[in-house]
PDB file of C-alpha atoms in Angstrom:
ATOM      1  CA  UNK K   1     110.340  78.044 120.932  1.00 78.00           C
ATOM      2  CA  UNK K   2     110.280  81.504 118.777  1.00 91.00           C
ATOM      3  CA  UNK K   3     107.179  83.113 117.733  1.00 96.00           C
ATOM      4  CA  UNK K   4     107.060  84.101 114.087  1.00 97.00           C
ATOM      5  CA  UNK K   5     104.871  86.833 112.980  1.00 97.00           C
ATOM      6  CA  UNK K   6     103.317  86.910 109.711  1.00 96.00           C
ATOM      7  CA  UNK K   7     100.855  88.159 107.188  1.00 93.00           C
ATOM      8  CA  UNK K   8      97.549  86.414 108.196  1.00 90.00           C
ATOM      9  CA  UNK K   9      95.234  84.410 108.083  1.00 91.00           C
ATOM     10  CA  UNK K  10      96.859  80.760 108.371  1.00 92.00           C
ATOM     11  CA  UNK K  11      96.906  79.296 104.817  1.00 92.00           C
ATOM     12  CA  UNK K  12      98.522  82.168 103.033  1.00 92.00           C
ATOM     13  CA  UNK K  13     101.593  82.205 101.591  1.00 93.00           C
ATOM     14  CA  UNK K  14     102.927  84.199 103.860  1.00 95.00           C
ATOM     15  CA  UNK K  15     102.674  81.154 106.146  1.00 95.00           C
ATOM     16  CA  UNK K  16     104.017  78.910 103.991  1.00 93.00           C
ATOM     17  CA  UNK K  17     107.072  80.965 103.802  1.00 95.00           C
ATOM     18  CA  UNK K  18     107.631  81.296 108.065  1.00 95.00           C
ATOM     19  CA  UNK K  19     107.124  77.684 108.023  1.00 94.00           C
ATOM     20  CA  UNK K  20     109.820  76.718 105.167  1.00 93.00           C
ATOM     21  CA  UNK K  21     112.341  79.407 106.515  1.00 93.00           C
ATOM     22  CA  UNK K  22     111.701  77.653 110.513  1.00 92.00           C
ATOM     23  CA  UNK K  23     111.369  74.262 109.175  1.00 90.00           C
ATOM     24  CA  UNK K  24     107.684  74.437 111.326  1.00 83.00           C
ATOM     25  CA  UNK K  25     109.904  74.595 114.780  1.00 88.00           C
ATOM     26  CA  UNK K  26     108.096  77.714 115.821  1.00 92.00           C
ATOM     27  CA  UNK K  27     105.135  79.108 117.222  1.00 95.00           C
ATOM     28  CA  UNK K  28     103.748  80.984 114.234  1.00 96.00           C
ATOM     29  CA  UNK K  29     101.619  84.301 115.160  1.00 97.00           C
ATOM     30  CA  UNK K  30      99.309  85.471 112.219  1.00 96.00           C
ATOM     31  CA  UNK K  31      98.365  89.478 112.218  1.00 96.00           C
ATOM     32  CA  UNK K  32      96.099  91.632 109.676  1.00 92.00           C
ATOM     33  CA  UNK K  33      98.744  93.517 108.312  1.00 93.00           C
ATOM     34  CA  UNK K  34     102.464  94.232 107.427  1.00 94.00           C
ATOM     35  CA  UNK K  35     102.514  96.972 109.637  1.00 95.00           C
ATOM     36  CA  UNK K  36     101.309  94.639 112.655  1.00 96.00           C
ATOM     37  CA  UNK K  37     103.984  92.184 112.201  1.00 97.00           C
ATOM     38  CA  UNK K  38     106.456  95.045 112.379  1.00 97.00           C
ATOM     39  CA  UNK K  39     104.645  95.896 115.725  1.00 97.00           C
ATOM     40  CA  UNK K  40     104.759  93.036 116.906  1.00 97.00           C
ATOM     41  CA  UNK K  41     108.662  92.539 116.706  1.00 97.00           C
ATOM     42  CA  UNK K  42     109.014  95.774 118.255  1.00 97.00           C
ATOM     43  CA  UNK K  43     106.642  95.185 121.235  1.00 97.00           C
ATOM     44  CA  UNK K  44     108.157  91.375 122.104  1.00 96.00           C
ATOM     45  CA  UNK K  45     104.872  90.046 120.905  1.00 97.00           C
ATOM     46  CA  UNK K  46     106.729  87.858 118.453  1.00 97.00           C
ATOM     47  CA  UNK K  47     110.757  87.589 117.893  1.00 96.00           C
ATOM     48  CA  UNK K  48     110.763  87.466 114.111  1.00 96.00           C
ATOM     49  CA  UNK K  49     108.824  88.421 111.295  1.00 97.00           C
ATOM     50  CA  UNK K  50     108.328  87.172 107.624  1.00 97.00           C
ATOM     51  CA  UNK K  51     107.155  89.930 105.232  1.00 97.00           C
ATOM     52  CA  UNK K  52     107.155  90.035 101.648  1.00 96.00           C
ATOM     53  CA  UNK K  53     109.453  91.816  99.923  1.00 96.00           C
ATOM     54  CA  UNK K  54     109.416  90.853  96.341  1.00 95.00           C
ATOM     55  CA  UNK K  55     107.389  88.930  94.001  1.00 93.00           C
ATOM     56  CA  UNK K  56     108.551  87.472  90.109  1.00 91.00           C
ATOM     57  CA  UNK K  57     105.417  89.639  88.743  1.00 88.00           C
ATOM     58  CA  UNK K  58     104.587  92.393  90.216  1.00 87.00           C
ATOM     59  CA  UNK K  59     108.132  93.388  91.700  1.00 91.00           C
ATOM     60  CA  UNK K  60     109.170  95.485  94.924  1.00 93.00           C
ATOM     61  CA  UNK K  61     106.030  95.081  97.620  1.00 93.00           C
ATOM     62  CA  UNK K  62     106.369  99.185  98.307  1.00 92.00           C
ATOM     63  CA  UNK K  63     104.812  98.465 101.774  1.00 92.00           C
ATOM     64  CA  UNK K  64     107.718  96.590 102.895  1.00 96.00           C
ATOM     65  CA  UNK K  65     109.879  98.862 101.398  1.00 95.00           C
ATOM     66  CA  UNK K  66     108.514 102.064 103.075  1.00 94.00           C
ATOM     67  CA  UNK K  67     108.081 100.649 106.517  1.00 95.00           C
ATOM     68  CA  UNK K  68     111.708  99.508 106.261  1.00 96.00           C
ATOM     69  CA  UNK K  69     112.546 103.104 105.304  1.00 96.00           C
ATOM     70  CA  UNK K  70     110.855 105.314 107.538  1.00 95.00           C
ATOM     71  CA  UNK K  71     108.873 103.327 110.650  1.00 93.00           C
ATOM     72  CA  UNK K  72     111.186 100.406 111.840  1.00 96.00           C
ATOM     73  CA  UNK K  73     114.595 100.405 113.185  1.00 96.00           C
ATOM     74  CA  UNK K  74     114.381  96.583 113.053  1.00 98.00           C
ATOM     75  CA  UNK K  75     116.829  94.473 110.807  1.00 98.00           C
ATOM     76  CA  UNK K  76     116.871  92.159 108.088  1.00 98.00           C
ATOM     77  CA  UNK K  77     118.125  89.077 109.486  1.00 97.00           C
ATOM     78  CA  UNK K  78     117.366  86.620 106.330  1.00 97.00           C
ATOM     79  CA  UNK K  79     115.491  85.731 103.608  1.00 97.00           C
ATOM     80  CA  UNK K  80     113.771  82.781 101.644  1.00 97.00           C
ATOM     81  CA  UNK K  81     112.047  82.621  97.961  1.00 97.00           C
ATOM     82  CA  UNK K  82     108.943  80.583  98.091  1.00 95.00           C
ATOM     83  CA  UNK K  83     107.175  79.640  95.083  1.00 94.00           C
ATOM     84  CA  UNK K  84     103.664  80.869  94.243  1.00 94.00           C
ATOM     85  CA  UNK K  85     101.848  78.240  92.947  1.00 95.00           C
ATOM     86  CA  UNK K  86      97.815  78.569  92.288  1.00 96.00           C
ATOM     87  CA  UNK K  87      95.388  75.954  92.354  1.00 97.00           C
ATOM     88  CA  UNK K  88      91.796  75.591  91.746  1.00 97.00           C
ATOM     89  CA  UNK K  89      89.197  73.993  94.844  1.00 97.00           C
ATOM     90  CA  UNK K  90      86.381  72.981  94.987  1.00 96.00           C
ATOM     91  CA  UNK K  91      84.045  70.825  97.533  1.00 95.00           C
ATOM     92  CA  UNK K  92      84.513  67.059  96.723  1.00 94.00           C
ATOM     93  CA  UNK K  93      82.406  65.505  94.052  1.00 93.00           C
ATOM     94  CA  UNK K  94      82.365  69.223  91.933  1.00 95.00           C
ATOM     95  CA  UNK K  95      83.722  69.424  88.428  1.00 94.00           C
ATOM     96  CA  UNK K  96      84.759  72.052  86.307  1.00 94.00           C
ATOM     97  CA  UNK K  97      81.762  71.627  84.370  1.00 94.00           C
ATOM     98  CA  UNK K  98      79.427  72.755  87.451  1.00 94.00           C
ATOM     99  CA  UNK K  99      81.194  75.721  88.592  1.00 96.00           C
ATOM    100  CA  UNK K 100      79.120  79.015  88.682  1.00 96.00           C
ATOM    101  CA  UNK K 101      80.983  81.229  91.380  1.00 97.00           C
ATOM    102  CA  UNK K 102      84.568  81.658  91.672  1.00 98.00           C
ATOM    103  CA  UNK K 103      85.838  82.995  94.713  1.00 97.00           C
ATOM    104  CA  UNK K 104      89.786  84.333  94.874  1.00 96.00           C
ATOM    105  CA  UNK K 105      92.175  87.395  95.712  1.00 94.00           C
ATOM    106  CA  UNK K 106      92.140  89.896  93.339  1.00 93.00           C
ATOM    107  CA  UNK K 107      96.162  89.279  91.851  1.00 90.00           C
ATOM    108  CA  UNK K 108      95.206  85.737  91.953  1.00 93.00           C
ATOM    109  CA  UNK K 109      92.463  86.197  89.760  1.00 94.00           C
ATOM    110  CA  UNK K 110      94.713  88.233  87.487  1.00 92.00           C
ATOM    111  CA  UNK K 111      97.707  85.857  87.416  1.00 93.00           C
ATOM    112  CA  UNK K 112      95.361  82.550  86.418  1.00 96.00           C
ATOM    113  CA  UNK K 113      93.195  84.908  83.759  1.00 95.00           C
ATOM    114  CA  UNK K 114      93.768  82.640  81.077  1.00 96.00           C
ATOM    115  CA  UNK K 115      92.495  79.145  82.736  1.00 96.00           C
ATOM    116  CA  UNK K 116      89.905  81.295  83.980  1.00 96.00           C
ATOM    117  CA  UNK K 117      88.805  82.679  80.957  1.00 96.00           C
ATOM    118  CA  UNK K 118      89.505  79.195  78.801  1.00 96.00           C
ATOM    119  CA  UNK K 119      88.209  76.616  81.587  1.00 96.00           C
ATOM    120  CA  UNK K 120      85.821  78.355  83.237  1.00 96.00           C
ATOM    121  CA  UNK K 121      83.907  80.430  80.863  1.00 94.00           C
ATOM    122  CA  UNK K 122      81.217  83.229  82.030  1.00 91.00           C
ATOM    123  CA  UNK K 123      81.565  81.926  85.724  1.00 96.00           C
ATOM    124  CA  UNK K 124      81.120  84.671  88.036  1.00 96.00           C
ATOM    125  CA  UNK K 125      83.966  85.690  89.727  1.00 97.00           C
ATOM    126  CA  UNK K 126      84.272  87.306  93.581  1.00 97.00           C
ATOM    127  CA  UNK K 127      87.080  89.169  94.818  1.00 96.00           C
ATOM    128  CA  UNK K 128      88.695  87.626  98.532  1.00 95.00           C
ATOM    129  CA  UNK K 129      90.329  89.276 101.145  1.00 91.00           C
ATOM    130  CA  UNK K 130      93.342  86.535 100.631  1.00 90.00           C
ATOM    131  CA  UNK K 131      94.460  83.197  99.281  1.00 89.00           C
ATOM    132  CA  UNK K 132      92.826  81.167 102.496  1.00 90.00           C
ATOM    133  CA  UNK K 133      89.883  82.977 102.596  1.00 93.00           C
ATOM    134  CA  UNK K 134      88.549  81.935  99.208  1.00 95.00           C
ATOM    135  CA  UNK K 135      88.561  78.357  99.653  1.00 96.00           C
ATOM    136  CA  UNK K 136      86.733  79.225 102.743  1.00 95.00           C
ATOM    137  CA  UNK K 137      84.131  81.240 101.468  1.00 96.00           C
ATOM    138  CA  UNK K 138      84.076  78.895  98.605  1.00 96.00           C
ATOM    139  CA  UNK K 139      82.955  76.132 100.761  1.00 95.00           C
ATOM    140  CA  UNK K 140      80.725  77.699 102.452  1.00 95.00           C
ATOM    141  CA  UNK K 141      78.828  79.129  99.473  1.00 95.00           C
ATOM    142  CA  UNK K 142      75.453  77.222  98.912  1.00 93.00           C
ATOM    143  CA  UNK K 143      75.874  77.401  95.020  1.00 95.00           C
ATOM    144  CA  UNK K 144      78.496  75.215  92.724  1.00 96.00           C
ATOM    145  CA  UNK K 145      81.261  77.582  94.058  1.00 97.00           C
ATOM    146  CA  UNK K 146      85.290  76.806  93.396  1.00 97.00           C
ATOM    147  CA  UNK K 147      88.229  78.957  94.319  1.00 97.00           C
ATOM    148  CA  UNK K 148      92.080  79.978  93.573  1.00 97.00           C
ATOM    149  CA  UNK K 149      94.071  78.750  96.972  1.00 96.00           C
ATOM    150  CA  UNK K 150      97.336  78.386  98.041  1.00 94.00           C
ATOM    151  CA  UNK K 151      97.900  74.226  98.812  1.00 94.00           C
ATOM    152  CA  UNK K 152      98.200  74.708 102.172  1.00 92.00           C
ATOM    153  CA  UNK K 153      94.943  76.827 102.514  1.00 94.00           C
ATOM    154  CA  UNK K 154      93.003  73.896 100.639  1.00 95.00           C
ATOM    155  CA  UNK K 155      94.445  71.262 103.226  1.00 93.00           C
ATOM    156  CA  UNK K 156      92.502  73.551 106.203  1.00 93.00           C
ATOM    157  CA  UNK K 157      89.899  73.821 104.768  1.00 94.00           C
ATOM    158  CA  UNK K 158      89.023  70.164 103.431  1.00 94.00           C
ATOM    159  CA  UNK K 159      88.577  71.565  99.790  1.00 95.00           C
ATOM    160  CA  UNK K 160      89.315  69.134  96.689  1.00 96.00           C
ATOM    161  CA  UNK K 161      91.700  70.033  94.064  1.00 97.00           C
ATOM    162  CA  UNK K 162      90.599  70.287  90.187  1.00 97.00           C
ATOM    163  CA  UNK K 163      93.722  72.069  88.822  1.00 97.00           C
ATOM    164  CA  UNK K 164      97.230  72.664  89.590  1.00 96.00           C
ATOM    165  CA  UNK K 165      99.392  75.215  88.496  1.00 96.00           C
ATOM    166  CA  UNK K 166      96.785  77.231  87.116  1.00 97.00           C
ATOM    167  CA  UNK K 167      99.069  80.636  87.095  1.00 95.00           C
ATOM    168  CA  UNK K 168      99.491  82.221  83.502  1.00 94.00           C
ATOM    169  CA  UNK K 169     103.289  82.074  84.304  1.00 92.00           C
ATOM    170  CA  UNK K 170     104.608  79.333  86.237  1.00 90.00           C
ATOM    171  CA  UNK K 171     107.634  79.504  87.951  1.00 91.00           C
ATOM    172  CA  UNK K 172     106.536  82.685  89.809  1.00 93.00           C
ATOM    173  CA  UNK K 173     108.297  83.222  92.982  1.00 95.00           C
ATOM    174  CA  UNK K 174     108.227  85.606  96.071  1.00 95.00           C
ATOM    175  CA  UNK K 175     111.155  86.452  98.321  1.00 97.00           C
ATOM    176  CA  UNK K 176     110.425  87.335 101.773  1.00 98.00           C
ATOM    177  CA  UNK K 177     112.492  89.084 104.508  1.00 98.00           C
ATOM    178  CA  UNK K 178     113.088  87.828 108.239  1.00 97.00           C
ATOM    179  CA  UNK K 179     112.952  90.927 110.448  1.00 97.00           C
ATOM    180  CA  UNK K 180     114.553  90.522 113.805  1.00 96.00           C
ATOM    181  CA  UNK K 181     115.852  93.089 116.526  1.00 96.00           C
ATOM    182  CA  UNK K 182     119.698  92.474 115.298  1.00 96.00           C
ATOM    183  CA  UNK K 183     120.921  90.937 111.730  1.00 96.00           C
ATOM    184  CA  UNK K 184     122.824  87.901 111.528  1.00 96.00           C
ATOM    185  CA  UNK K 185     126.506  87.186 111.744  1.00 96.00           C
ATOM    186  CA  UNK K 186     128.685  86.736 108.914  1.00 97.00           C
ATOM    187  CA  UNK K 187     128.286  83.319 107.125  1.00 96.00           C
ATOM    188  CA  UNK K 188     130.681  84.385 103.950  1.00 93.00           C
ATOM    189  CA  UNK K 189     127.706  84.002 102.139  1.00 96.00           C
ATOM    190  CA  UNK K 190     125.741  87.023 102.683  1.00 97.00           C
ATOM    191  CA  UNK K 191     124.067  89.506 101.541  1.00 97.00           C
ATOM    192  CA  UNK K 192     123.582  93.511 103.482  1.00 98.00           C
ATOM    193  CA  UNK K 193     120.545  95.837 102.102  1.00 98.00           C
ATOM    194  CA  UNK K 194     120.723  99.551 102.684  1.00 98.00           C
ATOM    195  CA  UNK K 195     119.390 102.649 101.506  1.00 97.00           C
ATOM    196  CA  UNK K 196     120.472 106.782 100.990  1.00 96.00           C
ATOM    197  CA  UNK K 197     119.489 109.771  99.763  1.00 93.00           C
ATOM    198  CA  UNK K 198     121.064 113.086  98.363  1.00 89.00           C
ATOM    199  CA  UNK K 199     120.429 116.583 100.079  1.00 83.00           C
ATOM    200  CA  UNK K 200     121.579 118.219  97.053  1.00 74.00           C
ATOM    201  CA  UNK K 201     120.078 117.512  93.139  1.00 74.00           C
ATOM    202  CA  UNK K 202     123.182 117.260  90.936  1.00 75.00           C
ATOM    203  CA  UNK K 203     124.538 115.585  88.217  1.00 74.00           C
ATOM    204  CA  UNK K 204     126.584 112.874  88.827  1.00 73.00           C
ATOM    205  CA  UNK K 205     125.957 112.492  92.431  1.00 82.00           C
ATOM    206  CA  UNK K 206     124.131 108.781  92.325  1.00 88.00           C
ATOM    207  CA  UNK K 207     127.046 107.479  90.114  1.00 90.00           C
ATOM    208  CA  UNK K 208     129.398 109.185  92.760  1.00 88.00           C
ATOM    209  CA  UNK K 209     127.946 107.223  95.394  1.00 90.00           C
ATOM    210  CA  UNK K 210     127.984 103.737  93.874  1.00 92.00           C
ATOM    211  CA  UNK K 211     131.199 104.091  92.136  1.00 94.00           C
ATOM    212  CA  UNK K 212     132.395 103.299  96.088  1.00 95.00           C
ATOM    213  CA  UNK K 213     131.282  99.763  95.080  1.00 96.00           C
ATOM    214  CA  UNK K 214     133.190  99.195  91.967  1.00 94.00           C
ATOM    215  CA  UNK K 215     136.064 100.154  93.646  1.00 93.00           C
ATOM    216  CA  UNK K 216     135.888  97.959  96.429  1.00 95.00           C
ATOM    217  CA  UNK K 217     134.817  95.182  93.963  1.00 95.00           C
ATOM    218  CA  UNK K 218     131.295  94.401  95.300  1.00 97.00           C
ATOM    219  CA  UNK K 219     128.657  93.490  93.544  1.00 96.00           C
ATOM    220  CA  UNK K 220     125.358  95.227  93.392  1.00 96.00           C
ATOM    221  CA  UNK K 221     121.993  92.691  92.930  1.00 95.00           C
ATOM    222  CA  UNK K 222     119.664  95.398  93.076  1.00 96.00           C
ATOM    223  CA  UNK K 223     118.991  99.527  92.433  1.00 96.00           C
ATOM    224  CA  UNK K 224     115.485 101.195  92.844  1.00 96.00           C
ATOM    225  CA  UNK K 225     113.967 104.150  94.597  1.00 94.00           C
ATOM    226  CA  UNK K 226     110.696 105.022  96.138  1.00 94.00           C
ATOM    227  CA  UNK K 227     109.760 108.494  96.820  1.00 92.00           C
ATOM    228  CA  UNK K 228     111.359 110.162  99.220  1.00 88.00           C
ATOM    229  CA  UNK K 229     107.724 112.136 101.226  1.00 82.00           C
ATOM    230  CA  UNK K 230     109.092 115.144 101.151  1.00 79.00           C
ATOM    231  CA  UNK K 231     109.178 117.039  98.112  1.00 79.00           C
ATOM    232  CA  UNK K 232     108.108 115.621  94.760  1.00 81.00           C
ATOM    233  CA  UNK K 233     110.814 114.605  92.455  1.00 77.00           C
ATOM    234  CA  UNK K 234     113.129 113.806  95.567  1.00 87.00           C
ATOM    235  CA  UNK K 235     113.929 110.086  95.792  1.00 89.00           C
ATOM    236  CA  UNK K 236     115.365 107.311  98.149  1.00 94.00           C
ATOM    237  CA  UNK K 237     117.596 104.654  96.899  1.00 96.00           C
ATOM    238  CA  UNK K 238     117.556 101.075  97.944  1.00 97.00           C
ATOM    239  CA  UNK K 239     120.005  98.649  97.432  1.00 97.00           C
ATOM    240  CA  UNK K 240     120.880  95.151  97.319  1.00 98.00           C
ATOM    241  CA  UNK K 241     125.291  94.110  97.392  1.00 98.00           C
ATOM    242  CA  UNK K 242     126.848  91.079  98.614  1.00 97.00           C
ATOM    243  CA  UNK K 243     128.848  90.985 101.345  1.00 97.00           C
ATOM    244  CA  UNK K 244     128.621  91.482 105.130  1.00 98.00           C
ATOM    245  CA  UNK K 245     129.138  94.761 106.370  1.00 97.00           C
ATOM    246  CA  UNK K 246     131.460  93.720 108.804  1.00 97.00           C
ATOM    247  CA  UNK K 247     133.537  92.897 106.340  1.00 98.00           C
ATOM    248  CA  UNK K 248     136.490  95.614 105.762  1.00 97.00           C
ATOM    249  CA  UNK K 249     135.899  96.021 102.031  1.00 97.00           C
ATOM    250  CA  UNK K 250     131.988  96.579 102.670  1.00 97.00           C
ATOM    251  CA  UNK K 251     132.667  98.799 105.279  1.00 97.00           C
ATOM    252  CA  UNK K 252     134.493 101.374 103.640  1.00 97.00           C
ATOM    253  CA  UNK K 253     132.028 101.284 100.823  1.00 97.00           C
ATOM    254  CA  UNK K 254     129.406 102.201 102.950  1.00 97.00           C
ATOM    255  CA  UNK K 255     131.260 104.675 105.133  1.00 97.00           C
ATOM    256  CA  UNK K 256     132.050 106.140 101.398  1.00 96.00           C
ATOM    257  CA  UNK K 257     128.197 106.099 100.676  1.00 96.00           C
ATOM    258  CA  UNK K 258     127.022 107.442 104.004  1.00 95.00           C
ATOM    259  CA  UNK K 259     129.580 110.279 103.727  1.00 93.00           C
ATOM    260  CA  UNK K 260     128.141 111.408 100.258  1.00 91.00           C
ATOM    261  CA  UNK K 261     124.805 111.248 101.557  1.00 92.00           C
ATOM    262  CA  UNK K 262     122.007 113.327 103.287  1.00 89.00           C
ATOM    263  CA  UNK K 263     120.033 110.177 104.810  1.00 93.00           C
ATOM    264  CA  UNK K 264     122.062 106.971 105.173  1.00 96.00           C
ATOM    265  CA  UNK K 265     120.459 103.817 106.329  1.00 97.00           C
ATOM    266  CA  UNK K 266     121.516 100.180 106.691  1.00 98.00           C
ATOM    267  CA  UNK K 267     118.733  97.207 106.818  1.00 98.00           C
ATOM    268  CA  UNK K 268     120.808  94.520 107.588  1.00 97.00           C
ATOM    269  CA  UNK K 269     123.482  91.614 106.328  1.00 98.00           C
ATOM    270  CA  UNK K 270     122.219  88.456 106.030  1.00 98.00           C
ATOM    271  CA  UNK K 271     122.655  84.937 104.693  1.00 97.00           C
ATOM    272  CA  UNK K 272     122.285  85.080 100.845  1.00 95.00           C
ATOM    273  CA  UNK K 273     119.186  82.713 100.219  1.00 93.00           C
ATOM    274  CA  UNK K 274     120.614  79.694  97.539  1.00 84.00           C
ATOM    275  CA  UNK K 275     118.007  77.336  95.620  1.00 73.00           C
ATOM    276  CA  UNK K 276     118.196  73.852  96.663  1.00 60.00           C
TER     277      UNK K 276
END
């Protein structure tokens, strides 16, 4: 059975996405950080990792990103979108009414501000370390305490549920990445992520480099750039196409790219996640 690494502790959503994307046929391995999953690939400690990439909200998770860019030769090897849905626990046989503490992770409690704020009036609220660790400390706080959890966080810890879907915008999502030693093979269905970077600042040169897509007819999901930790004002490009890069046409588009640029780097093809 494969190990699967993730962002700890069990209950987070980082669990619930290395469950969905296994199915729960794996031993699941939760670790303190991003970079410690990464680690743990590396060392044989686990065979894949789920990390999160990008949320609905807040966007790019720049960690990923920059561990991807500059500490890990491992490889994208898949991907999943979860949803992030927020509920409201409490001990069993508390109401809204009696709530005076509310425990929860600091984006949680800014992405639920408005029940907060209409439902729960001048409660006291306490920053968490993560989604399962405020029903936890919730539970175990003496005074009418609730918290904002994750569904499967409230099923360890025995809390009750007084609200579902308590997110200012519903239909938030995050997509996280499977990293693995190797990518996957081509599915025709797929989906390669790489990145580059320009030794010399000119015009003209990004639109140079992606203009190799257009004429090979592939189609790019996704442009950004995150600082490039050298000198300021010099940037790294990451990008999103479809397409395997086995695949002849992707191939020469990236040979094209790689040729134009001073760092060149390729995180993986991979089955293109699809909604159910």
């Amino acid at each position: 059975m494969h190990t699967i690494a993730y962002l700890g502790p069990p209950g987070t959503f980082s669990e619930e996405a290395a469950m969905a994307y296994t199915g729960g046929q794996a031993s699941y391995l939760p670790l303190a950080s991003i970079p410690a999953v990464v680690t743990a690939i590396e060392t044989g400690a686990a065979d894949r990792g789920l990390l999160p990439i990008e949320n609905l909200l807040e966007g790019s998770v720049n960690f990923t990103l920059d561990l991807l860019i500059h500490e890990t030769q491992l490889q994208i090897a898949g991907e999943i979108v979860i949803p992030i849905r927020q509920y409201l626990v409490a001990r069993e046989g508390l109401r809204l009414p009696d709530i005076k503490v509310l425990y929860g992770h600091p984006q949680s409690l800014g992405q639920c501000r408005k029940f907060v704020e209409r439902c729960l009036p001048g409660v006291a609220t306490i920053a968490s370390l993560s989604n399962s660790a405020a029903p936890a400390e919730a539970m175990a706080d003496e005074r009418p305490a609730a918290a904002i959890s994750t569904l499967r966080a409230a099923e360890i810890t025995g809390a009750h549920i007084l609200a579902r879907d308590i997110a200012d915008t519903l239909g938030n999502v995050t997509r996280f990445i499977s990293l693995g030693r190797q990518d996957a093979a081509l599915t025709g269905d797929d989906k390669t992520s790489f990145c580059f970077a320009f030794t010399e600042d000119r015009a003209g040169t990004l639109v140079e480099a992606l203009q190799a897509l257009a004429l090979e007819q592939i189609n790019m999901t996704k442009l950004e750039s995150r600082p490039a930790r050298e000198v300021l004002g010099k940037y790294i490009f990451l990008v999103d196409i479809n397409g395997h890069r086995s695949e002849p046409h992707v191939a020469r588009a990236l040979e094209q790219i790689a040729a134009q640029s001073g760092m060149f780097k390729v995180f993986g093809s991979y089955p293109r996640w699809q909604s159910q």
